[in-house]
mmCIF file of C-alpha atoms in Angstrom:
data_model
loop_
_atom_site.group_PDB
_atom_site.id
_atom_site.type_symbol
_atom_site.label_atom_id
_atom_site.label_comp_id
_atom_site.label_asym_id
_atom_site.label_seq_id
_atom_site.Cartn_x
_atom_site.Cartn_y
_atom_site.Cartn_z
ATOM 1 C CA MET A 1 -58.294 92.834 46.926
ATOM 2 C CA SER A 2 -54.091 92.134 46.454
ATOM 3 C CA ASP A 3 -51.968 95.668 47.013
ATOM 4 C CA THR A 4 -51.200 95.877 43.655
ATOM 5 C CA SER A 5 -54.167 95.449 40.904
ATOM 6 C CA ALA A 6 -54.005 96.068 37.151
ATOM 7 C CA CYS A 7 -56.384 97.234 34.376
ATOM 8 C CA ILE A 8 -57.116 97.364 30.566
ATOM 9 C CA LEU A 9 -59.712 99.209 28.716
ATOM 10 C CA ASP A 10 -60.234 98.738 24.677
ATOM 11 C CA ASN A 11 -62.553 101.776 24.193
ATOM 12 C CA LEU A 12 -62.314 104.335 26.658
ATOM 13 C CA ALA A 13 -65.501 106.415 26.653
ATOM 14 C CA GLU A 14 -64.536 109.979 26.631
ATOM 15 C CA PRO A 15 -64.516 111.930 29.577
ATOM 16 C CA THR A 16 -67.509 113.686 30.996
ATOM 17 C CA ALA A 17 -67.952 116.615 32.387
ATOM 18 C CA LYS A 18 -67.476 116.612 36.822
ATOM 19 C CA SER A 19 -69.773 117.882 39.095
ATOM 20 C CA ALA A 20 -68.403 120.309 41.668
ATOM 21 C CA THR A 21 -69.716 117.919 44.289
ATOM 22 C CA SER A 22 -68.678 114.624 42.760
ATOM 23 C CA ALA A 23 -65.114 113.184 43.575
ATOM 24 C CA PRO A 24 -63.230 113.520 40.479
ATOM 25 C CA TYR A 25 -61.751 109.299 41.368
ATOM 26 C CA GLU A 26 -64.645 106.793 41.695
ATOM 27 C CA THR A 27 -63.907 103.425 39.418
ATOM 28 C CA CYS A 28 -60.297 105.065 38.055
ATOM 29 C CA PRO A 29 -57.274 106.133 40.024
ATOM 30 C CA PHE A 30 -56.676 108.557 37.446
ATOM 31 C CA ASP A 31 -58.204 111.700 35.358
ATOM 32 C CA ALA A 32 -57.922 110.649 32.337
ATOM 33 C CA ALA A 33 -58.259 114.401 30.291
ATOM 34 C CA ASP A 34 -55.709 115.343 32.006
ATOM 35 C CA LEU A 35 -53.048 112.664 31.013
ATOM 36 C CA ALA A 36 -53.897 112.966 27.563
ATOM 37 C CA LYS A 37 -52.469 116.638 28.239
ATOM 38 C CA HIS A 38 -49.520 114.471 28.939
ATOM 39 C CA GLY A 39 -49.621 113.071 25.978
ATOM 40 C CA ILE A 40 -50.587 109.611 27.171
ATOM 41 C CA ASP A 41 -53.635 107.480 25.679
ATOM 42 C CA VAL A 42 -55.160 105.194 28.618
ATOM 43 C CA SER A 43 -57.058 103.469 25.838
ATOM 44 C CA LYS A 44 -53.383 101.986 25.040
ATOM 45 C CA CYS A 45 -52.658 101.208 28.734
ATOM 46 C CA VAL A 46 -52.382 98.892 31.366
ATOM 47 C CA TRP A 47 -52.125 100.950 34.582
ATOM 48 C CA THR A 48 -51.466 99.276 37.905
ATOM 49 C CA GLU A 49 -51.998 102.283 40.962
ATOM 50 C CA ILE A 50 -48.857 101.672 43.958
ATOM 51 C CA LEU A 51 -50.295 101.012 47.034
ATOM 52 C CA PRO A 52 -47.885 99.763 49.922
ATOM 53 C CA LYS A 53 -46.240 102.352 51.072
ATOM 54 C CA ASN A 54 -42.561 101.057 50.939
ATOM 55 C CA LEU A 55 -43.136 99.691 46.857
ATOM 56 C CA ARG A 56 -44.352 103.120 46.191
ATOM 57 C CA GLY A 57 -41.218 104.715 47.979
ATOM 58 C CA LEU A 58 -39.005 102.714 45.622
ATOM 59 C CA LEU A 59 -40.082 103.864 42.399
ATOM 60 C CA LEU A 60 -40.203 107.009 43.541
ATOM 61 C CA THR A 61 -36.857 106.447 44.048
ATOM 62 C CA HIS A 62 -36.210 104.722 40.820
ATOM 63 C CA VAL A 63 -38.044 107.822 39.077
ATOM 64 C CA SER A 64 -35.935 110.307 40.850
ATOM 65 C CA SER A 65 -32.618 109.507 39.172
ATOM 66 C CA LEU A 66 -34.309 110.757 36.021
ATOM 67 C CA LYS A 67 -32.525 113.598 34.071
ATOM 68 C CA SER A 68 -36.060 115.458 33.029
ATOM 69 C CA ASN A 69 -37.433 116.131 36.655
ATOM 70 C CA LYS A 70 -38.157 119.089 37.509
ATOM 71 C CA SER A 71 -40.396 118.359 41.495
ATOM 72 C CA PHE A 72 -38.650 116.559 44.004
ATOM 73 C CA VAL A 73 -39.293 116.280 47.487
ATOM 74 C CA PRO A 74 -36.537 115.877 50.491
ATOM 75 C CA THR A 75 -36.013 112.469 52.567
ATOM 76 C CA ILE A 76 -33.291 111.454 54.930
ATOM 77 C CA HIS A 77 -31.233 108.526 54.222
ATOM 78 C CA ASN A 78 -29.063 107.723 57.728
ATOM 79 C CA THR A 79 -26.423 105.594 57.093
ATOM 80 C CA GLU A 80 -23.806 106.714 60.149
ATOM 81 C CA ALA A 81 -26.099 106.797 63.019
ATOM 82 C CA SER A 82 -25.739 104.588 66.037
ATOM 83 C CA LEU A 83 -27.536 101.223 66.113
ATOM 84 C CA ALA A 84 -29.765 102.510 69.622
ATOM 85 C CA GLN A 85 -30.428 105.545 67.414
ATOM 86 C CA GLN A 86 -32.068 103.629 64.311
ATOM 87 C CA LEU A 87 -33.768 100.672 66.575
ATOM 88 C CA LEU A 88 -35.176 103.318 68.872
ATOM 89 C CA GLY A 89 -36.509 105.605 66.339
ATOM 90 C CA GLU A 90 -34.431 108.757 67.683
ATOM 91 C CA ASP A 91 -33.258 112.212 65.951
ATOM 92 C CA GLU A 92 -30.392 111.236 63.437
ATOM 93 C CA GLY A 93 -27.810 113.247 64.498
ATOM 94 C CA PRO A 94 -25.794 115.204 62.608
ATOM 95 C CA THR A 95 -24.748 112.791 60.113
ATOM 96 C CA SER A 96 -27.748 112.320 58.378
ATOM 97 C CA ARG A 97 -27.933 112.854 54.757
ATOM 98 C CA VAL A 98 -31.013 114.614 52.880
ATOM 99 C CA HIS A 99 -31.705 113.182 49.065
ATOM 100 C CA LEU A 100 -34.321 114.612 46.504
ATOM 101 C CA ARG A 101 -37.213 112.146 46.175
ATOM 102 C CA VAL A 102 -39.309 112.241 43.169
ATOM 103 C CA GLY A 103 -41.893 114.927 43.885
ATOM 104 C CA LEU A 104 -46.000 115.061 42.729
ATOM 105 C CA GLY A 105 -46.034 115.141 38.657
ATOM 106 C CA VAL A 106 -46.157 112.878 35.575
ATOM 107 C CA TYR A 107 -43.351 111.026 34.459
ATOM 108 C CA SER A 108 -42.191 109.110 31.359
ATOM 109 C CA PHE A 109 -39.197 106.249 31.563
ATOM 110 C CA GLU A 110 -38.600 102.441 29.231
ATOM 111 C CA TRP A 111 -38.367 99.772 31.036
ATOM 112 C CA GLU A 112 -37.365 96.401 28.856
ATOM 113 C CA GLY A 113 -38.932 98.232 25.837
ATOM 114 C CA SER A 114 -41.567 99.262 26.985
ATOM 115 C CA GLN A 115 -42.730 102.826 27.668
ATOM 116 C CA MET A 116 -43.802 103.832 31.061
ATOM 117 C CA HIS A 117 -45.715 106.815 33.134
ATOM 118 C CA VAL A 118 -45.370 106.872 36.910
ATOM 119 C CA VAL A 119 -48.492 109.987 38.329
ATOM 120 C CA HIS A 120 -47.788 111.447 40.989
ATOM 121 C CA GLN A 121 -51.115 113.298 42.392
ATOM 122 C CA ARG A 122 -52.336 115.003 45.361
ATOM 123 C CA ARG A 123 -56.373 116.200 45.800
ATOM 124 C CA GLY A 124 -58.437 118.103 48.596
ATOM 125 C CA PRO A 125 -59.148 118.362 51.319
ATOM 126 C CA ILE A 126 -56.412 118.631 53.577
ATOM 127 C CA VAL A 127 -58.162 116.888 56.378
ATOM 128 C CA GLY A 128 -56.719 115.921 60.289
ATOM 129 C CA THR A 129 -55.040 112.052 60.596
ATOM 130 C CA SER A 130 -53.385 110.449 63.003
ATOM 131 C CA CYS A 131 -49.621 111.979 61.837
ATOM 132 C CA GLY A 132 -51.047 115.773 61.303
ATOM 133 C CA PRO A 133 -52.810 117.122 58.658
ATOM 134 C CA ALA A 134 -52.820 115.645 55.051
ATOM 135 C CA ALA A 135 -54.171 115.169 51.759
ATOM 136 C CA TRP A 136 -54.651 112.298 49.912
ATOM 137 C CA ASP A 137 -52.418 111.223 47.321
ATOM 138 C CA ASN A 138 -51.609 108.432 44.815
ATOM 139 C CA VAL A 139 -49.218 106.486 42.403
ATOM 140 C CA VAL A 140 -49.888 105.233 39.516
ATOM 141 C CA LEU A 141 -47.925 103.251 37.182
ATOM 142 C CA LEU A 142 -49.054 102.924 33.448
ATOM 143 C CA CYS A 143 -47.535 100.875 31.066
ATOM 144 C CA GLU A 144 -48.188 101.395 26.864
ATOM 145 C CA GLY A 145 -48.751 98.820 24.753
ATOM 146 C CA GLN A 146 -49.348 94.761 24.640
ATOM 147 C CA GLY A 147 -47.293 92.853 27.728
ATOM 148 C CA GLY A 148 -47.609 95.609 29.606
ATOM 149 C CA LYS A 149 -49.247 94.004 33.084
ATOM 150 C CA GLU A 150 -46.251 91.479 32.538
ATOM 151 C CA ALA A 151 -43.900 94.343 32.179
ATOM 152 C CA THR A 152 -45.167 96.104 35.178
ATOM 153 C CA ASN A 153 -44.746 93.131 37.212
ATOM 154 C CA SER A 154 -41.022 92.999 35.887
ATOM 155 C CA LEU A 155 -40.058 96.148 37.164
ATOM 156 C CA LEU A 156 -42.092 95.670 40.826
ATOM 157 C CA ASN A 157 -40.147 92.711 41.263
ATOM 158 C CA VAL A 158 -37.055 94.482 40.155
ATOM 159 C CA LEU A 159 -37.508 96.969 42.232
ATOM 160 C CA ILE A 160 -37.837 94.563 45.086
ATOM 161 C CA SER A 161 -35.432 92.137 44.418
ATOM 162 C CA GLU A 162 -32.827 95.217 44.625
ATOM 163 C CA GLU A 163 -33.720 96.812 47.442
ATOM 164 C CA GLU A 164 -32.845 93.451 49.604
ATOM 165 C CA LYS A 165 -29.749 93.268 48.093
ATOM 166 C CA THR A 166 -26.740 93.046 50.380
ATOM 167 C CA LYS A 167 -23.405 94.322 49.430
ATOM 168 C CA GLY A 168 -20.476 91.179 51.151
ATOM 169 C CA SER A 169 -19.400 94.020 53.261
ATOM 170 C CA GLU A 170 -22.643 96.119 54.117
ATOM 171 C CA PHE A 171 -26.459 94.958 55.828
ATOM 172 C CA THR A 172 -29.736 96.484 55.995
ATOM 173 C CA ILE A 173 -31.273 97.600 59.205
ATOM 174 C CA PHE A 174 -34.746 97.681 58.942
ATOM 175 C CA ARG A 175 -37.145 98.687 62.004
ATOM 176 C CA TRP A 176 -41.145 96.940 62.445
ATOM 177 C CA ASN A 177 -43.734 99.922 62.281
ATOM 178 C CA VAL A 178 -46.096 98.252 64.414
ATOM 179 C CA LYS A 179 -48.866 101.619 63.797
ATOM 180 C CA TYR A 180 -49.080 100.730 59.947
ATOM 181 C CA GLY A 181 -47.799 96.889 60.076
ATOM 182 C CA TYR A 182 -44.451 96.538 57.366
ATOM 183 C CA TRP A 183 -40.706 96.953 57.750
ATOM 184 C CA ASN A 184 -39.340 100.137 57.759
ATOM 185 C CA ARG A 185 -35.987 100.205 56.152
ATOM 186 C CA VAL A 186 -33.600 102.678 58.079
ATOM 187 C CA ALA A 187 -30.055 102.395 57.486
ATOM 188 C CA ARG A 188 -27.545 101.087 55.456
ATOM 189 C CA LYS A 189 -24.405 99.750 57.751
ATOM 190 C CA THR A 190 -20.926 98.918 56.784
ATOM 191 C CA ALA A 191 -20.424 94.906 58.320
ATOM 192 C CA ARG A 192 -17.696 94.661 60.896
ATOM 193 C CA SER A 193 -14.965 92.020 61.361
ATOM 194 C CA LEU A 194 -15.920 88.982 63.391
ATOM 195 C CA ASP A 195 -12.661 89.347 64.798
ATOM 196 C CA SER A 196 -13.230 92.861 65.920
ATOM 197 C CA VAL A 197 -16.341 91.623 68.035
ATOM 198 C CA VAL A 198 -15.454 91.306 71.727
ATOM 199 C CA LEU A 199 -17.816 88.583 73.423
ATOM 200 C CA PRO A 200 -17.023 85.585 75.960
ATOM 201 C CA SER A 201 -15.741 82.387 73.511
ATOM 202 C CA GLU A 202 -18.519 80.636 74.418
ATOM 203 C CA THR A 203 -21.246 82.585 73.501
ATOM 204 C CA LYS A 204 -19.236 83.930 70.682
ATOM 205 C CA ASP A 205 -18.725 80.168 69.276
ATOM 206 C CA LYS A 206 -22.564 80.069 69.932
ATOM 207 C CA LEU A 207 -23.633 82.871 68.204
ATOM 208 C CA VAL A 208 -21.405 81.916 64.849
ATOM 209 C CA ASN A 209 -22.567 78.875 64.588
ATOM 210 C CA ASP A 210 -26.053 79.672 64.873
ATOM 211 C CA LEU A 211 -25.043 81.997 61.290
ATOM 212 C CA ASP A 212 -23.083 79.151 60.033
ATOM 213 C CA ASN A 213 -26.333 76.952 60.795
#
């Protein structure tokens, strides 16, 4: 199974009442009746459950710019901590900056002429994990109309491409998360000129040649 999967239903049956002991989501990552309360007809949508943690973060960051948002969670962006702090995962220190990223809820926006909806939801019970108490949550991206799969793929690819872009005066530092197996972006740093790098001439020339090649 791929990290993201899209599906479409032509004829969605009316939601049936759920028993008190059954899980509300089994073959579908959301509750169609609940989304209908937000004016979303899932029978006209293609949806993609966003599973990769980094892609989920990029999507939620994108949605955070919507002016209609009312639900947020704080995240810390470290732009000035030393390289040693970033690589060793030490405390960010007083130069950290808090940013508000979108929290739980249903959010709508347009992308390349297509109406998109992002569902960020949580349901209990709270359970113990290797990272402390946690409740199950997921993020689902829905796109209305024809060409929904292509529009969804376009949005996700643009988010990844924008994340990987660097300015001429900046570079991005990533740290490999061994436990969960992904590259975590820890900071963007302003590049130094080569003239400010103090190294033995032979070592510096070798490094520069490697970069040029």
